[in-house]
Amino acid sequence: MKAAFIDKSRSLNIIDKDIPLIKPGEALVKVHMCGVCGTDIHIYEGVMPWAKLPLIPGHELSGVVVDVGRYVDSVSVGDAVTVDPNITCGLCRYCRSAKRNLCPKMESIGVTRDGGFAEYVVVPISQLYRVPSGLSLDEAAFTEPVACCLHGIARLSIKPGEDVLIVGAGPIGLIHLQLAKRTGAGRVIVAEVNDMRLKLAEKLGADLTVNPSREVVAETINGFLKGKGVEVAIDAAGGSTPLTLALNCLEPDGRLLVFGVASENDAWPIKPYDIYKHELTIIGSFINPYEMDSALNLLASGAVDVKPLISHIISLNDLEKALKREIPNTIKILVKP
Ligand SMILES: [Zn+2]
Ligand SMILES: [Zn+2]
């Protein structure tokens, strides 16, 4: 089979290798689509300490089961599936207390073991979710990122009518936008430096879009909301600059979700006095423990529409270009191996 293989940082080769063998409790999935995510770029650049090289990356995938190992009766050959890439131990205190996304023994398909940028991938059946009828496999490749966003939104518990700022209008920001609207947010404002992405945010229901390279976001929001800030801010960009921007737009008693992946060496200067005086809450959100089914439901019902997010469908041969950020005007790039 053809596979994209990273042996060391900034070195990706398309190789020919044997189709992997399955063990009892596993299935062989023929990959239909695998989304390119910021995490893949970090793995390629060698700044994802969690990743284990050499590796076939790719963790946002959909496909069809083509073989099953012994002791498998929950899926059959021919089933259309999507994959929860995060395999947890089930035994640690996090796994046993409904916080399995914090499992210290976690293995992740496409991060610590071979993933979906290949024609075939081996998946333990605990990680497989059947794709509901009516949902295309292109859309099903978004299940994991939608599940992660759902986890973040759940941690924020947005109350009906609360105004929300989303910083970043990449695929994650645009999913958060739709989820925030669905959970009853008042006005949803999106800040983003790329005008093409801002236009799409507007189409997907943003009440106000702001470009921080031209405007002072806090001032524009203050004008739009007639003298107030937002109750909730979501960083869907990653790093200290968008976090500072988001924090500056919060009302007293506001909540900030740290969702975007910052580089490991990034540090964020904040004024403890501001957190204290305005009773601000900073909330982290890491992958998702149990949101895959809900994400599939939202995708299948159309409540979250990811079709407009697909900007490019590429082959494995163009993956390295994507990881080098050499493809212009992207929202979500899907790879069809
Ligand atoms: Zn991802
Ligand atoms: Zn565990």
mmCIF file of C-alpha atoms and ligand atoms in Angstrom:
data_model
loop_
_atom_site.group_PDB
_atom_site.id
_atom_site.type_symbol
_atom_site.label_atom_id
_atom_site.label_comp_id
_atom_site.label_asym_id
_atom_site.label_seq_id
_atom_site.Cartn_x
_atom_site.Cartn_y
_atom_site.Cartn_z
ATOM 1 C CA MET A 1 0.000 0.000 0.000
ATOM 2 C CA LYS A 2 1.002 3.657 -0.391
ATOM 3 C CA ALA A 3 1.629 5.570 2.830
ATOM 4 C CA ALA A 4 3.050 8.919 3.940
ATOM 5 C CA PHE A 5 5.938 8.184 6.255
ATOM 6 C CA ILE A 6 7.698 10.696 8.526
ATOM 7 C CA ASP A 7 11.043 9.284 9.696
ATOM 8 C CA LYS A 8 12.399 12.490 11.198
ATOM 9 C CA SER A 9 11.264 16.088 11.486
ATOM 10 C CA ARG A 10 10.670 17.842 8.154
ATOM 11 C CA SER A 11 11.147 14.646 6.177
ATOM 12 C CA LEU A 12 8.104 12.978 4.643
ATOM 13 C CA ASN A 13 8.273 10.241 2.007
ATOM 14 C CA ILE A 14 5.559 8.386 0.148
ATOM 15 C CA ILE A 15 6.520 4.747 0.574
ATOM 16 C CA ASP A 16 5.221 1.389 -0.577
ATOM 17 C CA LYS A 17 4.734 -1.052 2.273
ATOM 18 C CA ASP A 18 2.821 -4.221 3.067
ATOM 19 C CA ILE A 19 -0.785 -3.857 4.176
ATOM 20 C CA PRO A 20 -0.518 -4.155 8.006
ATOM 21 C CA LEU A 21 -1.692 -7.371 9.703
ATOM 22 C CA ILE A 22 -4.577 -7.247 12.165
ATOM 23 C CA LYS A 23 -4.671 -8.853 15.595
ATOM 24 C CA PRO A 24 -7.725 -10.138 17.480
ATOM 25 C CA GLY A 25 -9.958 -7.200 18.395
ATOM 26 C CA GLU A 26 -8.772 -5.057 15.506
ATOM 27 C CA ALA A 27 -10.136 -4.100 12.106
ATOM 28 C CA LEU A 28 -8.431 -3.135 8.868
ATOM 29 C CA VAL A 29 -9.895 0.081 7.469
ATOM 30 C CA LYS A 30 -9.477 1.219 3.876
ATOM 31 C CA VAL A 31 -9.060 4.971 4.296
ATOM 32 C CA HIS A 32 -11.530 7.130 2.371
ATOM 33 C CA MET A 33 -10.453 10.570 3.640
ATOM 34 C CA CYS A 34 -8.047 11.833 6.261
ATOM 35 C CA GLY A 35 -8.053 15.486 7.321
ATOM 36 C CA VAL A 36 -4.886 17.556 7.677
ATOM 37 C CA CYS A 37 -4.804 19.144 11.137
ATOM 38 C CA GLY A 38 -2.485 21.556 12.953
ATOM 39 C CA THR A 39 -1.270 18.578 14.964
ATOM 40 C CA ASP A 40 0.033 16.962 11.754
ATOM 41 C CA ILE A 41 1.949 20.137 10.947
ATOM 42 C CA HIS A 42 3.435 20.137 14.469
ATOM 43 C CA ILE A 43 4.447 16.464 14.083
ATOM 44 C CA TYR A 44 6.045 17.206 10.706
ATOM 45 C CA GLU A 45 7.899 20.196 12.159
ATOM 46 C CA GLY A 46 9.117 18.114 15.104
ATOM 47 C CA VAL A 47 7.458 20.289 17.750
ATOM 48 C CA MET A 48 4.944 17.721 19.044
ATOM 49 C CA PRO A 49 6.778 16.060 21.956
ATOM 50 C CA TRP A 50 3.983 13.513 22.317
ATOM 51 C CA ALA A 51 4.509 12.066 18.777
ATOM 52 C CA LYS A 52 6.561 8.919 18.228
ATOM 53 C CA LEU A 53 8.629 8.874 15.019
ATOM 54 C CA PRO A 54 8.955 7.115 12.628
ATOM 55 C CA LEU A 55 5.254 7.360 11.918
ATOM 56 C CA ILE A 56 2.455 7.402 9.382
ATOM 57 C CA PRO A 57 0.515 10.457 10.653
ATOM 58 C CA GLY A 58 -3.207 11.216 10.163
ATOM 59 C CA HIS A 59 -5.842 11.014 12.895
ATOM 60 C CA GLU A 60 -9.024 12.534 11.392
ATOM 61 C CA LEU A 61 -10.206 9.751 9.167
ATOM 62 C CA SER A 62 -13.109 7.914 7.667
ATOM 63 C CA GLY A 63 -13.157 4.714 5.674
ATOM 64 C CA VAL A 64 -14.611 1.277 5.139
ATOM 65 C CA VAL A 65 -13.868 -1.896 7.116
ATOM 66 C CA VAL A 66 -12.230 -4.427 4.788
ATOM 67 C CA ASP A 67 -11.149 -7.094 7.287
ATOM 68 C CA VAL A 68 -11.737 -7.917 10.957
ATOM 69 C CA GLY A 69 -9.631 -9.916 13.406
ATOM 70 C CA ARG A 70 -10.838 -12.728 15.670
ATOM 71 C CA TYR A 71 -13.321 -11.901 18.443
ATOM 72 C CA VAL A 72 -14.839 -8.995 16.501
ATOM 73 C CA ASP A 73 -18.616 -8.833 16.220
ATOM 74 C CA SER A 74 -19.341 -5.127 16.624
ATOM 75 C CA VAL A 75 -18.333 -4.201 13.065
ATOM 76 C CA SER A 76 -18.417 -6.123 9.796
ATOM 77 C CA VAL A 77 -16.626 -5.978 6.486
ATOM 78 C CA GLY A 78 -18.240 -3.243 4.404
ATOM 79 C CA ASP A 79 -19.184 -0.966 7.323
ATOM 80 C CA ALA A 80 -18.534 2.749 6.788
ATOM 81 C CA VAL A 81 -16.687 4.011 9.841
ATOM 82 C CA THR A 82 -14.939 6.932 11.446
ATOM 83 C CA VAL A 83 -12.229 6.656 14.065
ATOM 84 C CA ASP A 84 -11.627 7.982 17.558
ATOM 85 C CA PRO A 85 -7.827 8.121 17.382
ATOM 86 C CA ASN A 86 -7.246 8.220 21.132
ATOM 87 C CA ILE A 87 -6.797 4.793 22.710
ATOM 88 C CA THR A 88 -6.941 4.957 26.503
ATOM 89 C CA CYS A 89 -5.928 2.361 29.099
ATOM 90 C CA GLY A 90 -9.278 2.011 30.896
ATOM 91 C CA LEU A 91 -7.479 1.362 34.183
ATOM 92 C CA CYS A 92 -5.989 4.629 35.432
ATOM 93 C CA ARG A 93 -7.886 6.962 37.750
ATOM 94 C CA TYR A 94 -8.685 9.346 34.871
ATOM 95 C CA CYS A 95 -10.122 6.575 32.727
ATOM 96 C CA ARG A 96 -12.148 5.422 35.735
ATOM 97 C CA SER A 97 -13.522 8.863 36.519
ATOM 98 C CA ALA A 98 -14.934 9.999 33.156
ATOM 99 C CA LYS A 99 -11.787 11.931 32.204
ATOM 100 C CA ARG A 100 -10.160 9.456 29.891
ATOM 101 C CA ASN A 101 -8.826 12.236 27.643
ATOM 102 C CA LEU A 102 -6.307 12.808 30.461
ATOM 103 C CA CYS A 103 -5.128 9.167 30.501
ATOM 104 C CA PRO A 104 -1.316 9.186 30.930
ATOM 105 C CA LYS A 105 -1.029 5.909 29.003
ATOM 106 C CA MET A 106 -2.909 7.174 25.959
ATOM 107 C CA GLU A 107 -1.825 5.986 22.525
ATOM 108 C CA SER A 108 -3.076 7.921 19.519
ATOM 109 C CA ILE A 109 -3.571 6.729 15.973
ATOM 110 C CA GLY A 110 -1.555 9.033 13.739
ATOM 111 C CA VAL A 111 0.469 10.437 16.654
ATOM 112 C CA THR A 112 2.040 7.543 18.575
ATOM 113 C CA ARG A 113 1.077 4.723 16.152
ATOM 114 C CA ASP A 114 0.446 4.560 12.413
ATOM 115 C CA GLY A 115 -2.492 6.605 11.162
ATOM 116 C CA GLY A 116 -4.648 7.470 8.201
ATOM 117 C CA PHE A 117 -2.336 9.069 5.639
ATOM 118 C CA ALA A 118 -2.132 5.635 4.011
ATOM 119 C CA GLU A 119 -4.361 3.407 1.942
ATOM 120 C CA TYR A 120 -5.071 1.173 4.951
ATOM 121 C CA VAL A 121 -4.904 1.566 8.721
ATOM 122 C CA VAL A 122 -5.304 -0.901 11.597
ATOM 123 C CA VAL A 123 -7.801 0.246 14.226
ATOM 124 C CA PRO A 124 -8.818 -1.433 17.526
ATOM 125 C CA ILE A 125 -12.580 -1.916 17.372
ATOM 126 C CA SER A 126 -13.052 0.160 20.549
ATOM 127 C CA GLN A 127 -12.095 3.179 18.379
ATOM 128 C CA LEU A 128 -14.547 2.598 15.518
ATOM 129 C CA TYR A 129 -17.853 4.427 15.058
ATOM 130 C CA ARG A 130 -20.316 3.471 12.344
ATOM 131 C CA VAL A 131 -21.188 6.381 10.066
ATOM 132 C CA PRO A 132 -24.955 7.036 10.122
ATOM 133 C CA SER A 133 -26.808 6.746 6.818
ATOM 134 C CA GLY A 134 -27.075 10.040 4.981
ATOM 135 C CA LEU A 135 -23.688 11.260 6.193
ATOM 136 C CA SER A 136 -20.968 11.174 3.541
ATOM 137 C CA LEU A 137 -17.538 9.754 4.313
ATOM 138 C CA ASP A 138 -16.048 13.152 3.381
ATOM 139 C CA GLU A 139 -18.028 14.763 6.198
ATOM 140 C CA ALA A 140 -17.439 11.835 8.558
ATOM 141 C CA ALA A 141 -13.702 12.609 8.444
ATOM 142 C CA PHE A 142 -14.570 15.676 10.577
ATOM 143 C CA THR A 143 -16.051 13.648 13.448
ATOM 144 C CA GLU A 144 -12.982 13.828 15.682
ATOM 145 C CA PRO A 145 -12.420 17.606 15.378
ATOM 146 C CA VAL A 146 -16.157 18.231 15.914
ATOM 147 C CA ALA A 147 -16.025 15.962 19.004
ATOM 148 C CA CYS A 148 -13.071 17.931 20.382
ATOM 149 C CA CYS A 149 -14.915 21.227 19.851
ATOM 150 C CA LEU A 150 -17.997 19.768 21.554
ATOM 151 C CA HIS A 151 -15.899 18.908 24.587
ATOM 152 C CA GLY A 152 -14.632 22.490 24.760
ATOM 153 C CA ILE A 153 -18.137 23.911 24.349
ATOM 154 C CA ALA A 154 -19.393 21.580 27.098
ATOM 155 C CA ARG A 155 -16.641 22.809 29.426
ATOM 156 C CA LEU A 156 -17.688 26.413 28.775
ATOM 157 C CA SER A 157 -21.412 25.792 29.486
ATOM 158 C CA ILE A 158 -22.569 28.752 27.404
ATOM 159 C CA LYS A 159 -25.826 30.137 28.777
ATOM 160 C CA PRO A 160 -28.525 31.258 26.308
ATOM 161 C CA GLY A 161 -27.893 34.823 25.230
ATOM 162 C CA GLU A 162 -24.253 35.060 26.233
ATOM 163 C CA ASP A 163 -22.099 36.856 23.677
ATOM 164 C CA VAL A 164 -19.168 34.836 22.361
ATOM 165 C CA LEU A 165 -15.895 35.768 20.684
ATOM 166 C CA ILE A 166 -14.033 33.181 18.622
ATOM 167 C CA VAL A 167 -10.433 33.966 17.732
ATOM 168 C CA GLY A 168 -9.409 32.114 14.572
ATOM 169 C CA ALA A 169 -11.635 31.064 11.653
ATOM 170 C CA GLY A 170 -9.868 27.936 10.524
ATOM 171 C CA PRO A 171 -11.861 24.676 10.573
ATOM 172 C CA ILE A 172 -11.858 24.621 14.398
ATOM 173 C CA GLY A 173 -13.054 28.209 14.749
ATOM 174 C CA LEU A 174 -15.775 27.652 12.155
ATOM 175 C CA ILE A 175 -16.988 24.507 13.959
ATOM 176 C CA HIS A 176 -16.981 26.401 17.276
ATOM 177 C CA LEU A 177 -18.989 29.157 15.589
ATOM 178 C CA GLN A 178 -21.729 26.714 14.587
ATOM 179 C CA LEU A 179 -21.734 24.977 17.978
ATOM 180 C CA ALA A 180 -21.884 28.281 19.875
ATOM 181 C CA LYS A 181 -24.904 29.315 17.788
ATOM 182 C CA ARG A 182 -26.531 25.942 18.452
ATOM 183 C CA THR A 183 -26.006 26.187 22.196
ATOM 184 C CA GLY A 184 -27.908 29.456 22.290
ATOM 185 C CA ALA A 185 -25.153 32.064 22.282
ATOM 186 C CA GLY A 186 -26.333 35.638 21.770
ATOM 187 C CA ARG A 187 -24.044 37.375 19.336
ATOM 188 C CA VAL A 188 -21.073 35.428 17.992
ATOM 189 C CA ILE A 189 -18.090 37.470 16.880
ATOM 190 C CA VAL A 190 -15.203 35.999 14.898
ATOM 191 C CA ALA A 191 -11.721 37.543 14.756
ATOM 192 C CA GLU A 192 -9.324 36.353 12.072
ATOM 193 C CA VAL A 193 -6.518 37.887 9.996
ATOM 194 C CA ASN A 194 -7.404 36.047 6.767
ATOM 195 C CA ASP A 195 -10.265 37.813 4.916
ATOM 196 C CA MET A 196 -11.224 34.705 2.916
ATOM 197 C CA ARG A 197 -11.815 32.843 6.199
ATOM 198 C CA LEU A 198 -13.688 35.822 7.666
ATOM 199 C CA LYS A 199 -16.095 35.796 4.695
ATOM 200 C CA LEU A 200 -16.877 32.148 5.348
ATOM 201 C CA ALA A 201 -17.432 32.893 9.053
ATOM 202 C CA GLU A 202 -19.987 35.504 8.005
ATOM 203 C CA LYS A 203 -21.731 32.985 5.732
ATOM 204 C CA LEU A 204 -21.848 30.451 8.563
ATOM 205 C CA GLY A 205 -23.646 32.873 10.853
ATOM 206 C CA ALA A 206 -21.114 35.142 12.568
ATOM 207 C CA ASP A 207 -22.891 38.298 13.733
ATOM 208 C CA LEU A 208 -19.706 40.337 13.410
ATOM 209 C CA THR A 209 -16.336 39.598 11.834
ATOM 210 C CA VAL A 210 -13.205 41.524 12.781
ATOM 211 C CA ASN A 211 -9.743 41.515 11.240
ATOM 212 C CA PRO A 212 -7.163 42.156 14.015
ATOM 213 C CA SER A 213 -4.590 43.259 11.434
ATOM 214 C CA ARG A 214 -6.788 46.298 10.674
ATOM 215 C CA GLU A 215 -8.824 46.903 13.829
ATOM 216 C CA VAL A 216 -8.434 46.874 17.607
ATOM 217 C CA VAL A 217 -10.735 43.934 18.280
ATOM 218 C CA ALA A 218 -11.722 44.930 21.837
ATOM 219 C CA GLU A 219 -12.748 48.412 20.634
ATOM 220 C CA THR A 220 -14.754 47.133 17.657
ATOM 221 C CA ILE A 221 -16.566 44.627 19.889
ATOM 222 C CA ASN A 222 -17.253 47.301 22.474
ATOM 223 C CA GLY A 223 -18.861 49.441 19.788
ATOM 224 C CA PHE A 224 -20.874 46.558 18.352
ATOM 225 C CA LEU A 225 -22.120 45.378 21.759
ATOM 226 C CA LYS A 226 -22.913 48.965 22.827
ATOM 227 C CA GLY A 227 -20.338 49.353 25.542
ATOM 228 C CA LYS A 228 -19.672 45.821 26.714
ATOM 229 C CA GLY A 229 -17.380 42.905 25.987
ATOM 230 C CA VAL A 230 -18.179 39.199 25.598
ATOM 231 C CA GLU A 231 -19.079 36.768 28.353
ATOM 232 C CA VAL A 232 -17.233 33.930 26.623
ATOM 233 C CA ALA A 233 -14.114 33.812 24.420
ATOM 234 C CA ILE A 234 -12.685 30.824 22.577
ATOM 235 C CA ASP A 235 -9.111 30.745 21.343
ATOM 236 C CA ALA A 236 -9.240 28.633 18.191
ATOM 237 C CA ALA A 237 -5.884 29.865 16.910
ATOM 238 C CA GLY A 238 -3.337 28.792 19.507
ATOM 239 C CA GLY A 239 -0.628 30.790 21.258
ATOM 240 C CA SER A 240 -0.125 33.774 23.508
ATOM 241 C CA THR A 241 -1.088 36.476 20.985
ATOM 242 C CA PRO A 242 -4.656 35.245 20.302
ATOM 243 C CA LEU A 243 -5.080 34.435 24.008
ATOM 244 C CA THR A 244 -4.204 38.002 25.009
ATOM 245 C CA LEU A 245 -6.544 39.333 22.337
ATOM 246 C CA ALA A 246 -9.366 37.111 23.655
ATOM 247 C CA LEU A 247 -8.725 37.951 27.311
ATOM 248 C CA ASN A 248 -8.879 41.686 26.525
ATOM 249 C CA CYS A 249 -12.418 41.320 25.154
ATOM 250 C CA LEU A 250 -13.921 39.590 28.209
ATOM 251 C CA GLU A 251 -16.529 41.095 30.477
ATOM 252 C CA PRO A 252 -15.992 40.788 34.242
ATOM 253 C CA ASP A 253 -16.936 37.198 35.256
ATOM 254 C CA GLY A 254 -16.009 36.103 31.698
ATOM 255 C CA ARG A 255 -14.686 32.683 30.669
ATOM 256 C CA LEU A 256 -11.861 31.989 28.243
ATOM 257 C CA LEU A 257 -11.406 28.611 26.576
ATOM 258 C CA VAL A 258 -7.819 27.690 25.710
ATOM 259 C CA PHE A 259 -8.504 25.426 22.743
ATOM 260 C CA GLY A 260 -5.933 26.221 20.018
ATOM 261 C CA VAL A 261 -2.667 24.334 20.255
ATOM 262 C CA ALA A 262 0.190 26.623 21.238
ATOM 263 C CA SER A 263 3.762 25.635 20.553
ATOM 264 C CA GLU A 264 5.282 24.003 23.624
ATOM 265 C CA ASN A 265 7.768 26.821 24.192
ATOM 266 C CA ASP A 266 5.230 29.621 24.006
ATOM 267 C CA ALA A 267 4.724 31.541 27.267
ATOM 268 C CA TRP A 268 1.776 33.808 28.008
ATOM 269 C CA PRO A 269 2.184 36.921 30.142
ATOM 270 C CA ILE A 270 -1.052 37.689 32.003
ATOM 271 C CA LYS A 271 -1.790 40.102 34.816
ATOM 272 C CA PRO A 272 -2.913 38.120 37.875
ATOM 273 C CA TYR A 273 -4.601 41.300 39.131
ATOM 274 C CA ASP A 274 -6.991 41.284 36.138
ATOM 275 C CA ILE A 275 -7.989 37.677 36.760
ATOM 276 C CA TYR A 276 -8.532 38.483 40.444
ATOM 277 C CA LYS A 277 -10.305 41.805 40.099
ATOM 278 C CA HIS A 278 -12.644 40.723 37.272
ATOM 279 C CA GLU A 279 -13.188 37.141 38.463
ATOM 280 C CA LEU A 280 -12.128 35.726 35.102
ATOM 281 C CA THR A 281 -12.040 31.982 34.453
ATOM 282 C CA ILE A 282 -9.498 30.322 32.158
ATOM 283 C CA ILE A 283 -10.491 26.843 30.986
ATOM 284 C CA GLY A 284 -8.343 24.322 29.114
ATOM 285 C CA SER A 285 -9.754 21.774 26.677
ATOM 286 C CA PHE A 286 -7.818 18.778 25.402
ATOM 287 C CA ILE A 287 -9.159 16.367 22.766
ATOM 288 C CA ASN A 288 -12.406 14.674 23.828
ATOM 289 C CA PRO A 289 -13.349 11.884 26.211
ATOM 290 C CA TYR A 290 -16.797 10.724 25.013
ATOM 291 C CA GLU A 291 -18.141 13.083 22.355
ATOM 292 C CA MET A 292 -17.746 11.053 19.135
ATOM 293 C CA ASP A 293 -21.367 9.845 19.052
ATOM 294 C CA SER A 294 -22.761 13.328 19.669
ATOM 295 C CA ALA A 295 -20.475 14.733 16.966
ATOM 296 C CA LEU A 296 -21.795 12.150 14.480
ATOM 297 C CA ASN A 297 -25.374 13.075 15.416
ATOM 298 C CA LEU A 298 -24.704 16.786 14.834
ATOM 299 C CA LEU A 299 -23.040 16.077 11.491
ATOM 300 C CA ALA A 300 -25.775 13.679 10.359
ATOM 301 C CA SER A 301 -28.565 16.121 11.253
ATOM 302 C CA GLY A 302 -26.808 18.993 9.493
ATOM 303 C CA ALA A 303 -26.683 20.994 12.741
ATOM 304 C CA VAL A 304 -22.969 21.290 12.092
ATOM 305 C CA ASP A 305 -22.243 21.727 8.381
ATOM 306 C CA VAL A 306 -18.649 20.946 7.474
ATOM 307 C CA LYS A 307 -19.079 20.798 3.696
ATOM 308 C CA PRO A 308 -18.236 24.508 3.244
ATOM 309 C CA LEU A 309 -15.037 23.924 5.252
ATOM 310 C CA ILE A 310 -13.550 21.534 2.686
ATOM 311 C CA SER A 311 -11.292 23.782 0.606
ATOM 312 C CA HIS A 312 -8.980 21.141 -0.899
ATOM 313 C CA ILE A 313 -8.992 17.405 -1.558
ATOM 314 C CA ILE A 314 -5.440 16.275 -2.320
ATOM 315 C CA SER A 315 -3.525 13.045 -2.889
ATOM 316 C CA LEU A 316 -0.792 11.654 -0.620
ATOM 317 C CA ASN A 317 1.778 13.096 -3.028
ATOM 318 C CA ASP A 318 0.743 16.649 -2.111
ATOM 319 C CA LEU A 319 0.611 16.065 1.646
ATOM 320 C CA GLU A 320 4.104 17.406 2.316
ATOM 321 C CA LYS A 321 3.201 20.650 0.510
ATOM 322 C CA ALA A 322 0.190 20.941 2.824
ATOM 323 C CA LEU A 323 2.304 20.308 5.934
ATOM 324 C CA LYS A 324 4.778 22.949 4.763
ATOM 325 C CA ARG A 325 1.800 25.356 4.522
ATOM 326 C CA GLU A 326 2.596 25.857 0.823
ATOM 327 C CA ILE A 327 -1.024 25.479 -0.332
ATOM 328 C CA PRO A 328 -2.661 28.938 -0.355
ATOM 329 C CA ASN A 329 -6.199 29.854 0.725
ATOM 330 C CA THR A 330 -6.944 26.733 2.721
ATOM 331 C CA ILE A 331 -9.686 26.039 5.192
ATOM 332 C CA LYS A 332 -9.679 22.256 5.592
ATOM 333 C CA ILE A 333 -7.510 20.019 3.445
ATOM 334 C CA LEU A 334 -8.635 16.408 3.119
ATOM 335 C CA VAL A 335 -6.266 13.738 1.817
ATOM 336 C CA LYS A 336 -7.668 10.933 -0.330
ATOM 337 C CA PRO A 337 -4.967 8.246 -0.143
HETATM 338 ZN ZN ZN B 1 -6.755 16.984 14.632
HETATM 339 ZN ZN ZN B 2 -6.074 5.532 31.460
#
